[in-house]
PDB file of C-alpha atoms in Angstrom:
ATOM      1  CA  ASP A   1       3.337 -87.006  26.146  1.00 34.00           C
ATOM      2  CA  TYR A   2       3.633 -85.715  29.762  1.00 38.00           C
ATOM      3  CA  LEU A   3       1.101 -87.049  32.715  1.00 40.00           C
ATOM      4  CA  ILE A   4       1.061 -83.886  34.779  1.00 43.00           C
ATOM      5  CA  ASP A   5       0.479 -85.791  37.949  1.00 43.00           C
ATOM      6  CA  ALA A   6       2.952 -87.518  40.780  1.00 42.00           C
ATOM      7  CA  PRO A   7       3.656 -87.706  44.282  1.00 45.00           C
ATOM      8  CA  VAL A   8       5.895 -84.789  45.220  1.00 45.00           C
ATOM      9  CA  SER A   9       9.248 -87.780  45.671  1.00 46.00           C
ATOM     10  CA  ALA A  10       8.882 -88.568  41.827  1.00 42.00           C
ATOM     11  CA  GLY A  11      11.381 -85.102  42.122  1.00 40.00           C
ATOM     12  CA  ASP A  12      11.711 -81.526  40.121  1.00 41.00           C
ATOM     13  CA  GLY A  13      11.278 -83.893  35.702  1.00 38.00           C
ATOM     14  CA  PHE A  14       9.766 -81.398  34.054  1.00 38.00           C
ATOM     15  CA  SER A  15      12.189 -80.499  32.117  1.00 36.00           C
ATOM     16  CA  PHE A  16      13.512 -81.427  28.890  1.00 35.00           C
ATOM     17  CA  SER A  17      14.719 -83.918  30.387  1.00 34.00           C
ATOM     18  CA  GLY A  18      12.657 -86.182  30.990  1.00 36.00           C
ATOM     19  CA  GLY A  19       8.861 -85.422  33.298  1.00 41.00           C
ATOM     20  CA  LYS A  20       6.941 -87.265  36.293  1.00 44.00           C
ATOM     21  CA  TYR A  21       4.589 -89.664  35.305  1.00 39.00           C
ATOM     22  CA  SER A  22       2.017 -91.651  36.940  1.00 47.00           C
ATOM     23  CA  ASP A  23      -1.797 -92.714  36.163  1.00 53.00           C
ATOM     24  CA  GLY A  24      -4.289 -91.175  39.337  1.00 61.00           C
ATOM     25  CA  PRO A  25      -5.653 -88.163  39.630  1.00 67.00           C
ATOM     26  CA  ASN A  26      -4.411 -85.244  39.155  1.00 66.00           C
ATOM     27  CA  PRO A  27      -4.417 -82.580  41.468  1.00 64.00           C
ATOM     28  CA  SER A  28      -5.566 -79.841  38.906  1.00 72.00           C
ATOM     29  CA  ASP A  29      -8.639 -80.983  37.753  1.00 77.00           C
ATOM     30  CA  GLU A  30     -10.716 -80.303  40.447  1.00 82.00           C
ATOM     31  CA  TRP A  31     -10.379 -76.824  39.864  1.00 84.00           C
ATOM     32  CA  PHE A  32     -10.579 -77.174  35.785  1.00 83.00           C
ATOM     33  CA  LYS A  33     -13.931 -78.797  37.136  1.00 87.00           C
ATOM     34  CA  GLN A  34     -15.711 -75.635  37.977  1.00 90.00           C
ATOM     35  CA  GLY A  35     -14.614 -73.559  34.530  1.00 90.00           C
ATOM     36  CA  LYS A  36     -16.623 -73.747  31.453  1.00 88.00           C
ATOM     37  CA  PHE A  37     -15.364 -72.499  28.271  1.00 84.00           C
ATOM     38  CA  VAL A  38     -17.017 -69.870  27.571  1.00 84.00           C
ATOM     39  CA  LYS A  39     -17.613 -68.831  23.002  1.00 78.00           C
ATOM     40  CA  ALA A  40     -16.252 -65.151  21.962  1.00 74.00           C
ATOM     41  CA  TYR A  41     -15.440 -63.113  19.163  1.00 66.00           C
ATOM     42  CA  PRO A  42     -14.711 -64.462  15.256  1.00 60.00           C
ATOM     43  CA  VAL A  43     -10.846 -65.281  15.121  1.00 54.00           C
ATOM     44  CA  GLY A  44      -9.226 -63.197  11.823  1.00 57.00           C
ATOM     45  CA  GLY A  45      -6.154 -64.381   9.492  1.00 55.00           C
ATOM     46  CA  THR A  46      -5.477 -65.333   7.199  1.00 55.00           C
ATOM     47  CA  GLY A  47      -7.067 -69.406   7.566  1.00 57.00           C
ATOM     48  CA  GLU A  48      -3.395 -71.166   6.928  1.00 62.00           C
ATOM     49  CA  LYS A  49      -2.040 -73.666   9.890  1.00 64.00           C
ATOM     50  CA  ALA A  50       0.399 -72.181  12.701  1.00 57.00           C
ATOM     51  CA  LYS A  51       3.690 -73.516  12.458  1.00 60.00           C
ATOM     52  CA  ASP A  52       6.583 -73.428  15.213  1.00 54.00           C
ATOM     53  CA  PRO A  53       8.462 -70.782  14.793  1.00 50.00           C
ATOM     54  CA  ILE A  54      11.277 -73.116  14.749  1.00 51.00           C
ATOM     55  CA  PHE A  55      11.387 -74.857  12.172  1.00 52.00           C
ATOM     56  CA  GLY A  56       8.195 -73.838  10.555  1.00 59.00           C
ATOM     57  CA  LEU A  57       6.950 -76.693  10.349  1.00 60.00           C
ATOM     58  CA  THR A  58       2.729 -77.107  10.771  1.00 63.00           C
ATOM     59  CA  MET A  59       1.399 -77.180  13.945  1.00 55.00           C
ATOM     60  CA  GLY A  60      -0.321 -80.275  15.502  1.00 57.00           C
ATOM     61  CA  ALA A  61      -4.168 -79.975  15.701  1.00 57.00           C
ATOM     62  CA  GLY A  62      -4.323 -79.735  19.441  1.00 51.00           C
ATOM     63  CA  SER A  63      -2.635 -76.083  19.489  1.00 49.00           C
ATOM     64  CA  GLN A  64      -4.697 -74.526  16.806  1.00 51.00           C
ATOM     65  CA  ALA A  65      -7.189 -72.299  17.453  1.00 53.00           C
ATOM     66  CA  SER A  66     -10.921 -72.038  16.309  1.00 54.00           C
ATOM     67  CA  GLY A  67     -11.487 -71.605  13.207  1.00 56.00           C
ATOM     68  CA  ASP A  68     -14.569 -69.318  14.030  1.00 56.00           C
ATOM     69  CA  VAL A  69     -13.666 -68.324  17.320  1.00 64.00           C
ATOM     70  CA  PHE A  70     -11.724 -67.981  20.548  1.00 68.00           C
ATOM     71  CA  ARG A  71     -12.206 -70.823  23.416  1.00 72.00           C
ATOM     72  CA  TRP A  72     -11.903 -69.052  27.613  1.00 80.00           C
ATOM     73  CA  PHE A  73     -12.037 -71.061  30.109  1.00 86.00           C
ATOM     74  CA  SER A  74     -13.909 -69.463  31.913  1.00 91.00           C
ATOM     75  CA  VAL A  75     -14.602 -69.736  35.878  1.00 93.00           C
ATOM     76  CA  GLU A  76     -17.549 -68.250  37.882  1.00 94.00           C
ATOM     77  CA  SER A  77     -18.965 -67.802  41.732  1.00 94.00           C
ATOM     78  CA  GLY A  78     -21.694 -66.408  43.541  1.00 94.00           C
ATOM     79  CA  ASN A  79     -25.429 -65.112  42.497  1.00 94.00           C
ATOM     80  CA  ALA A  80     -25.548 -64.327  38.069  1.00 92.00           C
ATOM     81  CA  ASP A  81     -28.507 -61.488  39.719  1.00 92.00           C
ATOM     82  CA  ASN A  82     -25.419 -59.803  41.306  1.00 93.00           C
ATOM     83  CA  PRO A  83     -22.740 -57.300  40.262  1.00 93.00           C
ATOM     84  CA  THR A  84     -20.929 -58.490  38.256  1.00 95.00           C
ATOM     85  CA  VAL A  85     -17.143 -58.313  38.316  1.00 97.00           C
ATOM     86  CA  ILE A  86     -13.891 -59.454  35.429  1.00 97.00           C
ATOM     87  CA  LEU A  87     -11.158 -60.856  37.291  1.00 97.00           C
ATOM     88  CA  ILE A  88      -7.956 -60.577  34.795  1.00 95.00           C
ATOM     89  CA  HIS A  89      -4.380 -61.921  35.164  1.00 94.00           C
ATOM     90  CA  GLY A  90      -1.226 -61.241  35.023  1.00 92.00           C
ATOM     91  CA  PHE A  91       1.507 -62.717  32.732  1.00 90.00           C
ATOM     92  CA  PRO A  92       2.334 -65.335  32.824  1.00 89.00           C
ATOM     93  CA  SER A  93      -0.060 -66.923  34.602  1.00 91.00           C
ATOM     94  CA  GLN A  94      -4.240 -68.079  34.792  1.00 92.00           C
ATOM     95  CA  ALA A  95      -7.121 -67.906  36.036  1.00 93.00           C
ATOM     96  CA  TYR A  96      -6.422 -70.219  39.078  1.00 94.00           C
ATOM     97  CA  SER A  97      -3.932 -67.062  41.244  1.00 95.00           C
ATOM     98  CA  TYR A  98      -7.241 -65.777  41.752  1.00 96.00           C
ATOM     99  CA  ARG A  99      -9.236 -69.191  43.908  1.00 94.00           C
ATOM    100  CA  LYS A 100      -8.470 -67.346  47.020  1.00 95.00           C
ATOM    101  CA  VAL A 101     -10.825 -63.919  45.527  1.00 97.00           C
ATOM    102  CA  LEU A 102     -13.552 -65.608  44.602  1.00 96.00           C
ATOM    103  CA  PRO A 103     -14.782 -67.338  47.580  1.00 95.00           C
ATOM    104  CA  VAL A 104     -15.045 -63.424  49.310  1.00 96.00           C
ATOM    105  CA  LEU A 105     -16.819 -61.921  46.493  1.00 96.00           C
ATOM    106  CA  SER A 106     -19.214 -64.083  45.338  1.00 95.00           C
ATOM    107  CA  LYS A 107     -20.660 -63.507  48.783  1.00 94.00           C
ATOM    108  CA  ASN A 108     -22.125 -60.391  47.386  1.00 93.00           C
ATOM    109  CA  TYR A 109     -20.589 -60.591  43.450  1.00 95.00           C
ATOM    110  CA  HIS A 110     -21.102 -62.293  40.657  1.00 95.00           C
ATOM    111  CA  ALA A 111     -17.434 -63.024  39.850  1.00 96.00           C
ATOM    112  CA  ILE A 112     -16.289 -64.159  36.753  1.00 96.00           C
ATOM    113  CA  ALA A 113     -12.191 -65.170  36.566  1.00 95.00           C
ATOM    114  CA  PHE A 114     -10.454 -66.816  32.753  1.00 91.00           C
ATOM    115  CA  ASP A 115      -7.651 -67.429  31.198  1.00 88.00           C
ATOM    116  CA  TRP A 116      -7.185 -64.618  28.386  1.00 78.00           C
ATOM    117  CA  LEU A 117      -5.895 -63.819  25.238  1.00 66.00           C
ATOM    118  CA  GLU A 118      -4.426 -60.541  24.887  1.00 69.00           C
ATOM    119  CA  TYR A 119      -5.543 -58.670  22.948  1.00 67.00           C
ATOM    120  CA  VAL A 120      -8.700 -55.697  23.496  1.00 70.00           C
ATOM    121  CA  SER A 121     -10.759 -56.383  20.804  1.00 72.00           C
ATOM    122  CA  ALA A 122     -10.888 -60.651  22.329  1.00 77.00           C
ATOM    123  CA  LEU A 123     -11.570 -58.710  25.525  1.00 84.00           C
ATOM    124  CA  GLU A 124     -14.387 -56.399  24.440  1.00 85.00           C
ATOM    125  CA  SER A 125     -16.407 -59.711  23.006  1.00 83.00           C
ATOM    126  CA  PHE A 126     -15.622 -62.152  26.563  1.00 86.00           C
ATOM    127  CA  VAL A 127     -17.131 -58.972  28.895  1.00 90.00           C
ATOM    128  CA  ASN A 128     -19.837 -58.461  25.847  1.00 88.00           C
ATOM    129  CA  GLU A 129     -20.868 -62.185  26.726  1.00 88.00           C
ATOM    130  CA  VAL A 130     -20.659 -62.691  30.757  1.00 89.00           C
ATOM    131  CA  ALA A 131     -21.915 -59.435  31.161  1.00 90.00           C
ATOM    132  CA  THR A 132     -25.339 -57.670  29.632  1.00 87.00           C
ATOM    133  CA  ASN A 133     -24.647 -54.694  32.811  1.00 90.00           C
ATOM    134  CA  LYS A 134     -21.761 -52.343  34.040  1.00 93.00           C
ATOM    135  CA  VAL A 135     -19.380 -54.761  35.321  1.00 95.00           C
ATOM    136  CA  SER A 136     -16.415 -53.484  37.256  1.00 96.00           C
ATOM    137  CA  LEU A 137     -12.637 -54.791  36.193  1.00 97.00           C
ATOM    138  CA  VAL A 138      -9.661 -56.392  38.057  1.00 98.00           C
ATOM    139  CA  VAL A 139      -5.907 -56.533  36.622  1.00 97.00           C
ATOM    140  CA  GLN A 140      -2.449 -57.280  37.447  1.00 97.00           C
ATOM    141  CA  GLY A 141       0.127 -56.722  36.257  1.00 96.00           C
ATOM    142  CA  TYR A 142       1.975 -56.960  32.533  1.00 94.00           C
ATOM    143  CA  PHE A 143      -1.904 -57.248  31.042  1.00 92.00           C
ATOM    144  CA  SER A 144      -2.515 -53.925  33.361  1.00 95.00           C
ATOM    145  CA  PRO A 145      -1.902 -51.384  30.027  1.00 94.00           C
ATOM    146  CA  VAL A 146      -4.191 -54.169  26.996  1.00 91.00           C
ATOM    147  CA  VAL A 147      -7.061 -53.246  29.886  1.00 94.00           C
ATOM    148  CA  VAL A 148      -7.239 -49.922  31.141  1.00 96.00           C
ATOM    149  CA  LYS A 149      -6.957 -49.403  26.736  1.00 94.00           C
ATOM    150  CA  TYR A 150     -10.500 -51.476  26.727  1.00 93.00           C
ATOM    151  CA  ALA A 151     -11.499 -49.151  29.677  1.00 95.00           C
ATOM    152  CA  SER A 152     -10.577 -45.819  27.681  1.00 95.00           C
ATOM    153  CA  LYS A 153     -12.789 -46.981  24.935  1.00 93.00           C
ATOM    154  CA  ASN A 154     -16.087 -48.723  27.210  1.00 94.00           C
ATOM    155  CA  GLN A 155     -15.593 -46.665  30.310  1.00 95.00           C
ATOM    156  CA  GLU A 156     -19.972 -45.765  29.500  1.00 94.00           C
ATOM    157  CA  LYS A 157     -18.778 -49.999  30.433  1.00 94.00           C
ATOM    158  CA  LEU A 158     -17.805 -50.110  33.627  1.00 95.00           C
ATOM    159  CA  ASN A 159     -18.524 -48.576  37.418  1.00 94.00           C
ATOM    160  CA  ASP A 160     -14.852 -49.828  38.815  1.00 95.00           C
ATOM    161  CA  LEU A 161     -11.874 -50.316  37.503  1.00 97.00           C
ATOM    162  CA  ILE A 162      -8.784 -52.029  39.561  1.00 97.00           C
ATOM    163  CA  LEU A 163      -5.071 -52.392  38.696  1.00 98.00           C
ATOM    164  CA  LEU A 164      -2.922 -54.385  41.301  1.00 98.00           C
ATOM    165  CA  ASN A 165       0.940 -54.295  40.339  1.00 98.00           C
ATOM    166  CA  PRO A 166       0.393 -52.147  36.632  1.00 97.00           C
ATOM    167  CA  PRO A 167       3.466 -51.220  35.363  1.00 97.00           C
ATOM    168  CA  LEU A 168       2.895 -47.032  35.363  1.00 95.00           C
ATOM    169  CA  THR A 169       6.168 -45.457  35.551  1.00 94.00           C
ATOM    170  CA  ALA A 170       9.103 -44.693  33.423  1.00 93.00           C
ATOM    171  CA  LYS A 171      10.803 -47.447  36.214  1.00 94.00           C
ATOM    172  CA  HIS A 172       8.260 -50.111  35.029  1.00 96.00           C
ATOM    173  CA  ALA A 173       9.464 -49.491  30.901  1.00 94.00           C
ATOM    174  CA  ASN A 174      11.294 -53.274  30.742  1.00 93.00           C
ATOM    175  CA  LEU A 175      11.005 -56.850  31.437  1.00 93.00           C
ATOM    176  CA  PRO A 176      12.159 -58.260  34.178  1.00 94.00           C
ATOM    177  CA  SER A 177      15.490 -60.716  33.204  1.00 93.00           C
ATOM    178  CA  THR A 178      12.931 -63.408  34.305  1.00 93.00           C
ATOM    179  CA  LEU A 179      10.490 -62.603  31.314  1.00 94.00           C
ATOM    180  CA  SER A 180      12.626 -61.536  29.159  1.00 94.00           C
ATOM    181  CA  ILE A 181      14.479 -64.288  28.419  1.00 94.00           C
ATOM    182  CA  PHE A 182      11.536 -65.767  27.121  1.00 93.00           C
ATOM    183  CA  SER A 183      11.994 -63.166  23.986  1.00 92.00           C
ATOM    184  CA  ASN A 184      15.144 -64.408  23.113  1.00 91.00           C
ATOM    185  CA  PHE A 185      15.946 -65.833  20.130  1.00 86.00           C
ATOM    186  CA  LEU A 186      16.291 -69.716  19.959  1.00 86.00           C
ATOM    187  CA  LEU A 187      16.961 -69.582  23.723  1.00 90.00           C
ATOM    188  CA  GLY A 188      13.817 -68.351  24.480  1.00 91.00           C
ATOM    189  CA  GLU A 189      12.005 -71.469  22.483  1.00 88.00           C
ATOM    190  CA  ILE A 190      13.460 -73.025  24.143  1.00 90.00           C
ATOM    191  CA  PHE A 191      12.744 -72.001  28.247  1.00 91.00           C
ATOM    192  CA  SER A 192       9.006 -71.695  27.597  1.00 90.00           C
ATOM    193  CA  GLN A 193       8.568 -74.544  26.660  1.00 89.00           C
ATOM    194  CA  ASP A 194       9.691 -75.890  29.729  1.00 89.00           C
ATOM    195  CA  PRO A 195       7.482 -75.826  32.665  1.00 87.00           C
ATOM    196  CA  LEU A 196       9.625 -74.889  35.348  1.00 89.00           C
ATOM    197  CA  ARG A 197      10.994 -71.687  34.327  1.00 90.00           C
ATOM    198  CA  ALA A 198       7.250 -70.742  32.757  1.00 91.00           C
ATOM    199  CA  SER A 199       5.591 -71.727  35.283  1.00 90.00           C
ATOM    200  CA  ASP A 200       7.113 -72.759  38.769  1.00 91.00           C
ATOM    201  CA  LYS A 201      10.028 -69.682  37.899  1.00 92.00           C
ATOM    202  CA  ALA A 202       8.062 -66.909  36.960  1.00 92.00           C
ATOM    203  CA  LEU A 203       6.304 -66.625  39.473  1.00 92.00           C
ATOM    204  CA  THR A 204       8.513 -67.516  42.634  1.00 92.00           C
ATOM    205  CA  SER A 205      10.565 -64.437  41.617  1.00 94.00           C
ATOM    206  CA  CYS A 206       9.149 -61.757  41.595  1.00 95.00           C
ATOM    207  CA  GLY A 207       7.702 -61.294  45.391  1.00 94.00           C
ATOM    208  CA  PRO A 208       7.131 -63.792  48.041  1.00 93.00           C
ATOM    209  CA  TYR A 209       4.851 -66.680  46.283  1.00 91.00           C
ATOM    210  CA  ALA A 210       6.139 -70.038  47.479  1.00 87.00           C
ATOM    211  CA  MET A 211       4.552 -71.918  45.478  1.00 87.00           C
ATOM    212  CA  LYS A 212       2.978 -76.105  47.032  1.00 87.00           C
ATOM    213  CA  GLU A 213       3.261 -78.789  44.388  1.00 82.00           C
ATOM    214  CA  ASP A 214      -0.763 -78.901  43.813  1.00 83.00           C
ATOM    215  CA  ASP A 215      -0.526 -75.394  42.974  1.00 88.00           C
ATOM    216  CA  ALA A 216       2.066 -75.717  40.572  1.00 87.00           C
ATOM    217  CA  MET A 217       0.636 -78.590  38.189  1.00 84.00           C
ATOM    218  CA  VAL A 218      -1.906 -76.256  38.015  1.00 86.00           C
ATOM    219  CA  TYR A 219       0.646 -73.514  36.130  1.00 89.00           C
ATOM    220  CA  ARG A 220       2.149 -75.959  34.633  1.00 86.00           C
ATOM    221  CA  ARG A 221      -0.557 -78.248  32.834  1.00 83.00           C
ATOM    222  CA  PRO A 222      -0.588 -76.063  29.679  1.00 81.00           C
ATOM    223  CA  TYR A 223       3.002 -76.071  29.051  1.00 84.00           C
ATOM    224  CA  LEU A 224       3.139 -79.738  29.362  1.00 80.00           C
ATOM    225  CA  THR A 225      -0.503 -80.176  27.562  1.00 75.00           C
ATOM    226  CA  SER A 226       1.029 -78.705  23.284  1.00 75.00           C
ATOM    227  CA  GLY A 227       3.463 -76.559  22.161  1.00 79.00           C
ATOM    228  CA  SER A 228       1.232 -73.663  22.078  1.00 78.00           C
ATOM    229  CA  SER A 229       1.429 -72.138  26.125  1.00 82.00           C
ATOM    230  CA  GLY A 230       4.787 -72.236  25.094  1.00 86.00           C
ATOM    231  CA  PHE A 231       4.809 -70.286  21.313  1.00 84.00           C
ATOM    232  CA  ALA A 232       2.480 -67.910  22.990  1.00 84.00           C
ATOM    233  CA  LEU A 233       4.220 -67.496  26.378  1.00 89.00           C
ATOM    234  CA  ASN A 234       7.411 -66.316  23.750  1.00 89.00           C
ATOM    235  CA  ALA A 235       5.880 -64.736  21.561  1.00 87.00           C
ATOM    236  CA  ILE A 236       3.783 -62.734  23.944  1.00 88.00           C
ATOM    237  CA  SER A 237       7.615 -62.038  25.505  1.00 91.00           C
ATOM    238  CA  ARG A 238       8.847 -60.519  22.312  1.00 90.00           C
ATOM    239  CA  ALA A 239       6.226 -58.522  22.181  1.00 88.00           C
ATOM    240  CA  MET A 240       6.441 -57.030  25.259  1.00 90.00           C
ATOM    241  CA  LYS A 241       9.250 -56.381  25.360  1.00 91.00           C
ATOM    242  CA  LYS A 242       9.380 -54.234  22.338  1.00 91.00           C
ATOM    243  CA  GLU A 243       6.334 -52.296  23.209  1.00 92.00           C
ATOM    244  CA  LEU A 244       5.810 -51.453  26.706  1.00 94.00           C
ATOM    245  CA  LYS A 245       7.425 -47.763  26.586  1.00 95.00           C
ATOM    246  CA  ALA A 246       5.330 -47.340  23.875  1.00 94.00           C
ATOM    247  CA  TYR A 247       2.421 -49.103  26.924  1.00 94.00           C
ATOM    248  CA  VAL A 248       2.895 -47.949  30.461  1.00 95.00           C
ATOM    249  CA  GLU A 249       2.762 -44.550  28.118  1.00 96.00           C
ATOM    250  CA  ASP A 250      -0.537 -45.196  27.104  1.00 96.00           C
ATOM    251  CA  THR A 251      -1.639 -46.277  30.310  1.00 96.00           C
ATOM    252  CA  LYS A 252      -0.222 -42.551  31.819  1.00 95.00           C
ATOM    253  CA  ALA A 253      -1.610 -40.234  29.198  1.00 96.00           C
ATOM    254  CA  ILE A 254      -5.400 -43.151  29.460  1.00 96.00           C
ATOM    255  CA  LEU A 255      -5.684 -42.578  33.373  1.00 96.00           C
ATOM    256  CA  MET A 256      -4.469 -38.999  33.471  1.00 95.00           C
ATOM    257  CA  ASP A 257      -5.990 -38.005  30.937  1.00 94.00           C
ATOM    258  CA  GLU A 258      -9.349 -35.543  32.177  1.00 92.00           C
ATOM    259  CA  ASN A 259     -11.887 -36.828  30.377  1.00 93.00           C
ATOM    260  CA  TRP A 260     -11.095 -40.974  32.179  1.00 95.00           C
ATOM    261  CA  LYS A 261     -14.573 -40.826  34.577  1.00 93.00           C
ATOM    262  CA  VAL A 262     -13.787 -44.969  35.949  1.00 95.00           C
ATOM    263  CA  ARG A 263     -13.355 -44.811  39.631  1.00 94.00           C
ATOM    264  CA  THR A 264      -9.802 -46.726  39.509  1.00 96.00           C
ATOM    265  CA  THR A 265      -8.240 -48.133  42.361  1.00 97.00           C
ATOM    266  CA  VAL A 266      -4.216 -49.069  42.663  1.00 97.00           C
ATOM    267  CA  CYS A 267      -3.403 -51.762  44.676  1.00 98.00           C
ATOM    268  CA  TRP A 268       0.619 -51.951  45.039  1.00 98.00           C
ATOM    269  CA  GLY A 269       1.878 -55.466  46.977  1.00 97.00           C
ATOM    270  CA  GLN A 270       4.862 -53.798  47.794  1.00 96.00           C
ATOM    271  CA  ARG A 271       7.189 -56.611  47.793  1.00 96.00           C
ATOM    272  CA  ASP A 272       7.036 -56.592  43.959  1.00 97.00           C
ATOM    273  CA  ARG A 273      10.024 -57.759  42.920  1.00 96.00           C
ATOM    274  CA  TRP A 274       9.870 -57.069  39.052  1.00 96.00           C
ATOM    275  CA  LEU A 275       8.029 -53.580  39.525  1.00 96.00           C
ATOM    276  CA  ASN A 276       9.475 -50.235  41.646  1.00 95.00           C
ATOM    277  CA  TYR A 277       7.564 -48.597  43.754  1.00 96.00           C
ATOM    278  CA  ASP A 278       9.607 -45.368  43.565  1.00 92.00           C
ATOM    279  CA  GLU A 279       6.799 -42.849  42.249  1.00 95.00           C
ATOM    280  CA  VAL A 280       4.050 -44.742  42.176  1.00 96.00           C
ATOM    281  CA  GLU A 281       2.491 -42.889  44.991  1.00 96.00           C
ATOM    282  CA  ASP A 282       3.338 -39.250  42.909  1.00 95.00           C
ATOM    283  CA  PHE A 283       1.603 -40.827  40.224  1.00 96.00           C
ATOM    284  CA  CYS A 284      -1.678 -42.217  42.080  1.00 96.00           C
ATOM    285  CA  LYS A 285      -1.816 -38.217  43.232  1.00 95.00           C
ATOM    286  CA  ASN A 286      -1.435 -36.300  40.667  1.00 94.00           C
ATOM    287  CA  SER A 287      -4.119 -38.450  39.104  1.00 93.00           C
ATOM    288  CA  ASN A 288      -6.663 -38.630  41.913  1.00 92.00           C
ATOM    289  CA  HIS A 289      -7.044 -42.040  41.899  1.00 96.00           C
ATOM    290  CA  LYS A 290      -7.215 -44.304  44.969  1.00 96.00           C
ATOM    291  CA  LEU A 291      -3.359 -45.725  46.230  1.00 97.00           C
ATOM    292  CA  ILE A 292      -4.357 -48.860  48.687  1.00 97.00           C
ATOM    293  CA  GLU A 293      -0.799 -50.898  49.836  1.00 97.00           C
ATOM    294  CA  LEU A 294      -0.435 -54.323  50.788  1.00 97.00           C
ATOM    295  CA  PRO A 295       2.493 -54.855  52.810  1.00 95.00           C
ATOM    296  CA  MET A 296       2.787 -58.237  52.246  1.00 94.00           C
ATOM    297  CA  ALA A 297       2.445 -58.711  48.963  1.00 96.00           C
ATOM    298  CA  GLY A 298       4.295 -59.227  46.041  1.00 96.00           C
ATOM    299  CA  HIS A 299       3.681 -58.708  43.158  1.00 97.00           C
ATOM    300  CA  HIS A 300       1.516 -61.421  41.892  1.00 95.00           C
ATOM    301  CA  VAL A 301      -0.734 -60.276  44.850  1.00 96.00           C
ATOM    302  CA  GLN A 302      -4.262 -61.966  44.603  1.00 96.00           C
ATOM    303  CA  GLU A 303      -0.978 -64.772  45.401  1.00 95.00           C
ATOM    304  CA  ASP A 304       0.056 -64.278  48.848  1.00 94.00           C
ATOM    305  CA  SER A 305      -3.176 -62.352  50.561  1.00 96.00           C
ATOM    306  CA  GLY A 306      -5.358 -64.087  48.356  1.00 95.00           C
ATOM    307  CA  GLU A 307      -8.436 -63.740  51.594  1.00 96.00           C
ATOM    308  CA  GLU A 308      -6.934 -59.832  52.695  1.00 97.00           C
ATOM    309  CA  LEU A 309      -7.490 -58.897  48.523  1.00 97.00           C
ATOM    310  CA  GLY A 310     -11.166 -60.126  48.404  1.00 97.00           C
ATOM    311  CA  GLY A 311     -12.236 -58.532  50.885  1.00 96.00           C
ATOM    312  CA  ILE A 312     -10.586 -54.858  49.757  1.00 96.00           C
ATOM    313  CA  ILE A 313     -12.466 -56.115  45.927  1.00 96.00           C
ATOM    314  CA  SER A 314     -15.498 -55.669  48.366  1.00 94.00           C
ATOM    315  CA  GLY A 315     -15.164 -52.560  49.733  1.00 93.00           C
ATOM    316  CA  LEU A 316     -14.483 -50.246  46.863  1.00 92.00           C
ATOM    317  CA  ILE A 317     -16.806 -50.956  44.229  1.00 87.00           C
ATOM    318  CA  SER A 318     -21.154 -50.399  44.130  1.00 66.00           C
ATOM    319  CA  ARG A 319     -22.559 -53.177  45.005  1.00 58.00           C
ATOM    320  CA  ARG A 320     -25.249 -51.649  42.473  1.00 54.00           C
ATOM    321  CA  ILE A 321     -26.250 -53.240  38.985  1.00 51.00           C
ATOM    322  CA  VAL A 322     -26.361 -50.049  36.652  1.00 49.00           C
ATOM    323  CA  THR A 323     -27.516 -51.212  33.384  1.00 48.00           C
TER     324      THR A 323
END
């Protein structure tokens, strides 16, 4: 087993050739101490034990889903009596990416960030579990189409929708090579189990974000504690590569439909190395959605400009609680 805390001097070591070993406290522990697990949504399926996709061997108990509910790791900040803002990370990422945004929002809002699986119905159950009143949703990157689809079916539940570098145009219909590699046969299975590729490289290749070692420890943790995170990355990459064009087209159709009533803002980090800015401005003009440009941010806007983004979100959404 890997131990995921060690001094930087120990080298990277997170490939298949070895790992870092230490018995000291883990830098990622402080983040996880802030959170809790929220149970929501019954799990459907065949009831069979999950098997690895390469050899068909039954996976260990730690990699198996609960028999009755999803368990969502969630971090909350701010007064629960204030209007709720739910922060949804992109792909591949974690709730940790909003660590700089949460303190800013918590001054006036009840802010929630969580780690999630990509299912519209499961997202609906989570939102209903953590908020009884209307909410504002903030979502980043490649999970935006799923959230837009959820929003289209639950417009009455939303005050605001804020999209951070979402795929919106025909030029966004292909996964970047850094993510596409995880969908490849056999090679994808191997790379998705390597934390250096699955977390470090995927996060730093899409913009100016320079990952600190303490941050890297949090992002690597799921891949070091269970193989299931890698298998999920592989499966979602395959689905994204196959369906992304349709996701983008559906998103455009929903956001430009005359029946779309949710106040919508697109925040765009202009140093995004994955998604081209061309046509984004035209899309926002044609759909009457507000566009805010962040010149110093990349694809993961919340990583590059967290405090600034927190201020922007605070200024965009309503402080009224609407039941």
